[in-house]
Short mmCIF file of C-alpha atoms in Angstrom, two decimals:
data_model
loop_
_atom_site.label_atom_id
_atom_site.label_comp_id
_atom_site.label_asym_id
_atom_site.label_seq_id
_atom_site.Cartn_x
_atom_site.Cartn_y
_atom_site.Cartn_z
CA MET D 12 1.46 -10.34 -16.39
CA ASN D 13 0.90 -10.35 -12.65
CA ALA D 14 1.94 -7.34 -10.55
CA VAL D 15 2.39 -9.48 -7.41
CA GLU D 16 2.88 -13.18 -6.83
CA THR D 17 3.59 -15.28 -3.76
CA ARG D 18 4.50 -18.92 -3.90
CA ASP D 19 4.00 -21.15 -0.86
CA LEU D 20 4.67 -18.17 1.43
CA THR D 21 5.29 -19.14 5.04
CA LYS D 22 6.24 -16.96 7.98
CA ILE D 23 7.05 -18.43 11.45
CA TYR D 24 7.89 -16.26 14.45
CA GLY D 25 9.65 -17.69 17.47
CA ASP D 26 10.16 -21.37 18.28
CA GLY D 27 9.12 -24.05 20.67
CA GLU D 28 6.21 -23.06 22.87
CA ASN D 29 6.44 -19.51 21.47
CA LYS D 30 6.21 -20.56 17.86
CA VAL D 31 3.56 -18.64 15.84
CA ASN D 32 2.69 -19.61 12.27
CA ALA D 33 1.74 -16.20 10.90
CA LEU D 34 1.43 -17.44 7.30
CA THR D 35 1.26 -20.98 6.00
CA GLY D 36 1.65 -21.88 2.37
CA VAL D 37 0.07 -18.74 0.91
CA SER D 38 0.14 -18.67 -2.89
CA LEU D 39 -1.43 -15.61 -4.50
CA SER D 40 -1.44 -13.93 -7.87
CA ILE D 41 -2.64 -10.34 -8.47
CA PRO D 42 -2.84 -9.16 -12.09
CA LYS D 43 -1.64 -5.71 -13.07
CA GLY D 44 -4.26 -3.04 -12.70
CA MET D 45 -6.30 -5.03 -10.19
CA PHE D 46 -7.68 -3.55 -6.99
CA THR D 47 -7.49 -6.38 -4.40
CA ALA D 48 -8.77 -6.18 -0.86
CA ILE D 49 -7.37 -8.63 1.74
CA VAL D 50 -9.73 -9.13 4.60
CA GLY D 51 -9.56 -11.18 7.81
CA SER D 52 -9.97 -10.91 11.53
CA SER D 53 -7.34 -9.43 13.82
CA GLY D 54 -4.30 -11.71 13.95
CA SER D 55 -5.31 -13.56 10.75
CA GLY D 56 -2.00 -12.79 9.02
CA LYS D 57 -3.16 -10.11 6.61
CA THR D 58 -0.71 -7.43 7.76
CA THR D 59 2.16 -9.99 7.80
CA LEU D 60 1.26 -10.80 4.20
CA LEU D 61 1.30 -7.14 3.24
CA ASN D 62 4.73 -6.66 4.85
CA MET D 63 6.05 -9.59 2.81
CA LEU D 64 4.62 -8.12 -0.41
CA GLY D 65 6.34 -4.83 0.38
CA GLY D 66 9.73 -6.35 1.26
CA LEU D 67 9.36 -5.05 4.83
CA ASP D 68 9.83 -8.56 6.24
CA LYS D 69 11.36 -11.78 4.95
CA PRO D 70 9.48 -15.07 4.69
CA THR D 71 10.59 -18.16 6.46
CA ARG D 72 9.93 -20.08 3.28
CA GLY D 73 8.49 -19.31 -0.14
CA ARG D 74 8.93 -16.57 -2.71
CA VAL D 75 7.67 -13.04 -3.32
CA VAL D 76 7.68 -11.59 -6.88
CA VAL D 77 6.78 -7.96 -7.57
CA ASP D 78 6.52 -6.61 -11.05
CA GLY D 79 8.34 -9.66 -12.38
CA ILE D 80 11.24 -9.38 -9.96
CA ASP D 81 11.87 -11.93 -7.19
CA ILE D 82 12.57 -9.78 -4.07
CA THR D 83 12.81 -12.70 -1.56
CA ASP D 84 16.57 -12.83 -1.25
CA MET D 85 17.35 -9.26 -2.39
CA LYS D 86 19.99 -7.46 -0.32
CA GLU D 87 18.68 -4.63 1.84
CA ALA D 88 20.32 -1.75 -0.07
CA LYS D 89 18.94 -2.99 -3.42
CA LEU D 90 15.61 -3.82 -1.86
CA SER D 91 15.33 -0.30 -0.31
CA LEU D 92 15.86 1.17 -3.80
CA PHE D 93 13.36 -1.25 -5.31
CA ARG D 94 10.71 -0.25 -2.73
CA ARG D 95 11.16 3.44 -3.41
CA ARG D 96 10.77 2.95 -7.14
CA LYS D 97 8.26 0.14 -7.44
CA ILE D 98 6.11 0.11 -4.30
CA GLY D 99 3.95 2.87 -2.85
CA PHE D 100 2.88 2.52 0.80
CA VAL D 101 -0.22 4.00 2.47
CA PHE D 102 -0.30 3.51 6.22
CA GLN D 103 -3.08 3.94 8.72
CA ASN D 104 -1.14 6.62 10.61
CA TYR D 105 -0.33 8.67 7.49
CA ASN D 106 3.47 8.97 8.29
CA LEU D 107 3.64 12.56 6.99
CA ILE D 108 6.64 14.68 7.89
CA PRO D 109 5.30 17.51 10.16
CA THR D 110 7.88 20.12 9.04
CA LEU D 111 7.07 19.72 5.33
CA THR D 112 4.14 21.20 3.42
CA VAL D 113 1.59 19.03 1.61
CA TYR D 114 3.43 19.44 -1.67
CA GLU D 115 6.80 18.78 -0.06
CA ASN D 116 5.51 15.60 1.57
CA ILE D 117 4.13 14.34 -1.75
CA VAL D 118 7.37 14.80 -3.68
CA PHE D 119 9.76 13.89 -0.82
CA PRO D 120 10.23 10.22 -1.81
CA LEU D 121 11.10 11.29 -5.36
CA GLU D 122 13.67 13.82 -4.15
CA LEU D 123 15.08 11.29 -1.74
CA ASP D 124 15.64 9.00 -4.68
CA GLY D 125 17.30 11.80 -6.69
CA GLN D 126 14.41 11.93 -9.16
CA ARG D 127 12.92 15.07 -10.69
CA PRO D 128 9.13 15.23 -10.00
CA ASP D 129 6.92 14.97 -13.08
CA GLU D 130 5.12 18.20 -12.35
CA PRO D 131 2.15 17.76 -14.69
CA PHE D 132 1.54 14.26 -13.31
CA ILE D 133 1.94 15.51 -9.67
CA ARG D 134 -0.54 18.33 -10.25
CA GLU D 135 -2.99 15.85 -11.80
CA VAL D 136 -2.72 13.61 -8.73
CA ILE D 137 -3.15 16.59 -6.39
CA HIS D 138 -6.24 17.72 -8.31
CA GLY D 139 -7.69 14.21 -8.38
CA LEU D 140 -7.41 13.96 -4.63
CA HIS D 141 -8.92 17.39 -3.99
CA LEU D 142 -5.69 18.82 -2.52
CA SER D 143 -5.16 21.79 -4.87
CA GLU D 144 -6.08 24.33 -2.18
CA LYS D 145 -3.91 22.68 0.47
CA THR D 146 -0.45 22.33 -1.16
CA ASP D 147 1.14 24.97 1.06
CA ALA D 148 -0.53 23.70 4.30
CA TYR D 149 1.30 21.68 6.97
CA PRO D 150 0.04 18.35 8.32
CA TYR D 151 -1.08 19.87 11.63
CA GLN D 152 -3.51 22.10 9.63
CA LEU D 153 -5.24 19.17 7.97
CA SER D 154 -8.15 16.93 8.93
CA GLY D 155 -7.56 13.18 9.14
CA GLY D 156 -9.18 12.63 5.78
CA ALA D 157 -6.98 15.24 4.14
CA LYS D 158 -3.83 13.74 5.74
CA GLN D 159 -4.71 10.35 4.29
CA ARG D 160 -5.31 11.92 0.84
CA VAL D 161 -1.81 13.41 1.09
CA ALA D 162 -0.43 9.97 1.97
CA ILE D 163 -2.16 8.48 -1.03
CA ALA D 164 -0.81 11.26 -3.36
CA ARG D 165 2.68 10.58 -2.01
CA ALA D 166 2.32 6.83 -2.78
CA ILE D 167 1.03 7.49 -6.31
CA SER D 168 3.51 10.24 -7.23
CA ALA D 169 6.47 7.93 -7.90
CA LYS D 170 4.33 5.90 -10.37
CA PRO D 171 4.98 2.64 -8.55
CA ALA D 172 4.04 -0.73 -9.98
CA VAL D 173 2.09 -1.62 -6.81
CA ILE D 174 0.41 0.42 -4.07
CA LEU D 175 0.05 -1.33 -0.69
CA ALA D 176 -2.45 0.18 1.73
CA ASP D 177 -2.57 -1.07 5.34
CA GLU D 178 -5.94 -0.20 6.91
CA PRO D 179 -5.80 3.21 5.15
CA THR D 180 -9.09 4.37 6.68
CA GLY D 181 -8.61 2.91 10.14
CA ASN D 182 -8.37 6.32 11.82
CA LEU D 183 -11.26 7.90 9.93
CA ASP D 184 -15.00 8.15 10.54
CA SER D 185 -17.31 6.19 8.23
CA LYS D 186 -17.99 9.11 5.86
CA ASN D 187 -14.31 9.96 5.43
CA SER D 188 -13.48 6.26 5.08
CA GLN D 189 -15.83 5.87 2.14
CA ASN D 190 -14.57 9.10 0.55
CA VAL D 191 -10.85 8.25 0.94
CA ALA D 192 -11.33 4.63 -0.25
CA GLY D 193 -13.35 5.83 -3.26
CA LEU D 194 -10.74 8.37 -4.23
CA LEU D 195 -7.96 5.77 -3.79
CA LYS D 196 -9.83 3.44 -6.18
CA GLU D 197 -10.45 6.18 -8.69
CA CYS D 198 -6.81 7.33 -8.69
CA VAL D 199 -5.24 3.92 -9.13
CA ALA D 200 -7.69 3.22 -11.97
CA ALA D 201 -6.94 6.58 -13.60
CA PHE D 202 -3.18 6.10 -13.38
CA LYS D 203 -3.30 2.33 -14.20
CA GLN D 204 -1.71 1.18 -10.99
CA THR D 205 -2.24 -1.98 -8.91
CA LEU D 206 -3.69 -1.67 -5.47
CA VAL D 207 -3.58 -4.14 -2.60
CA MET D 208 -5.54 -2.97 0.48
CA ILE D 209 -5.71 -4.57 3.88
CA THR D 210 -9.00 -3.87 5.64
CA HIS D 211 -11.28 -5.25 8.30
CA ASP D 212 -14.21 -3.22 6.83
CA LEU D 213 -16.19 -5.53 4.57
CA GLU D 214 -18.16 -2.56 3.19
CA LEU D 215 -15.00 -0.89 1.99
CA ALA D 216 -13.74 -4.22 0.65
CA GLN D 217 -16.74 -4.27 -1.72
CA LEU D 218 -15.10 -1.41 -3.66
CA ALA D 219 -12.36 -3.82 -4.74
CA ASP D 220 -12.28 -5.82 -8.00
CA GLU D 221 -11.40 -8.89 -5.97
CA ILE D 222 -11.48 -9.90 -2.31
CA VAL D 223 -9.10 -12.38 -0.68
CA ARG D 224 -10.02 -13.68 2.77
CA ILE D 225 -7.25 -14.84 5.03
CA GLU D 226 -7.68 -16.64 8.39
CA ASP D 227 -5.14 -18.35 10.59
CA GLY D 228 -2.38 -17.51 8.08
CA LYS D 229 -4.11 -19.28 5.18
CA ILE D 230 -6.27 -18.13 2.29
CA LYS D 231 -9.79 -19.32 2.82
CA ASN D 232 -12.31 -20.17 0.08
CA GLY D 233 -9.91 -19.00 -2.60
CA THR D 234 -10.63 -15.55 -4.03
CA PHE D 235 -13.89 -14.13 -5.25
CA THR D 236 -14.85 -11.19 -7.40
CA CYS D 237 -17.21 -8.53 -6.15
#
């Protein structure tokens, strides 16, 4: 079964002279448990595609299916609940809550959803991401690499069907980028989750099981396995 599917996905912004075809006829299938990197130049459509996969934006045409559920026409309240339970997000800017500790940031989405954290699982994730000594720290006390590891732990903690990472190492130096990307890969493999990562870094993309290249809103040369 596929974790993510898109069918003839098209996104158009504006009209007339201001019309922009951000995506054109993108059909993509990502099997469960796969680490897929989506690469492309700036403005190629890769972030637009990720937003569609995460239900953060609606397509002009086409369908988006996540974990067997078509989310294309889902109402916002139901979609918001679906995102919290089925999709984990890792953003370039971390999006940590400054007044919460590392542990509180990690379990916040679960508590927001009224769920009780699976403590053994949370501790395993924290250990795997080398955060055991930092659970009582606040974001301002952390390095960029540590902040991103907290963001990854938060995404994994709800046991989502899919983790979507948008340039997760964009604010890190090359050493921290490799460390964070490697840990992200190890964690999703250990916890049997599906990862889709947007990156412009071809070296990081080589960590993926599969690379998809997108240019001018279209998939180019199909997909290829590393």
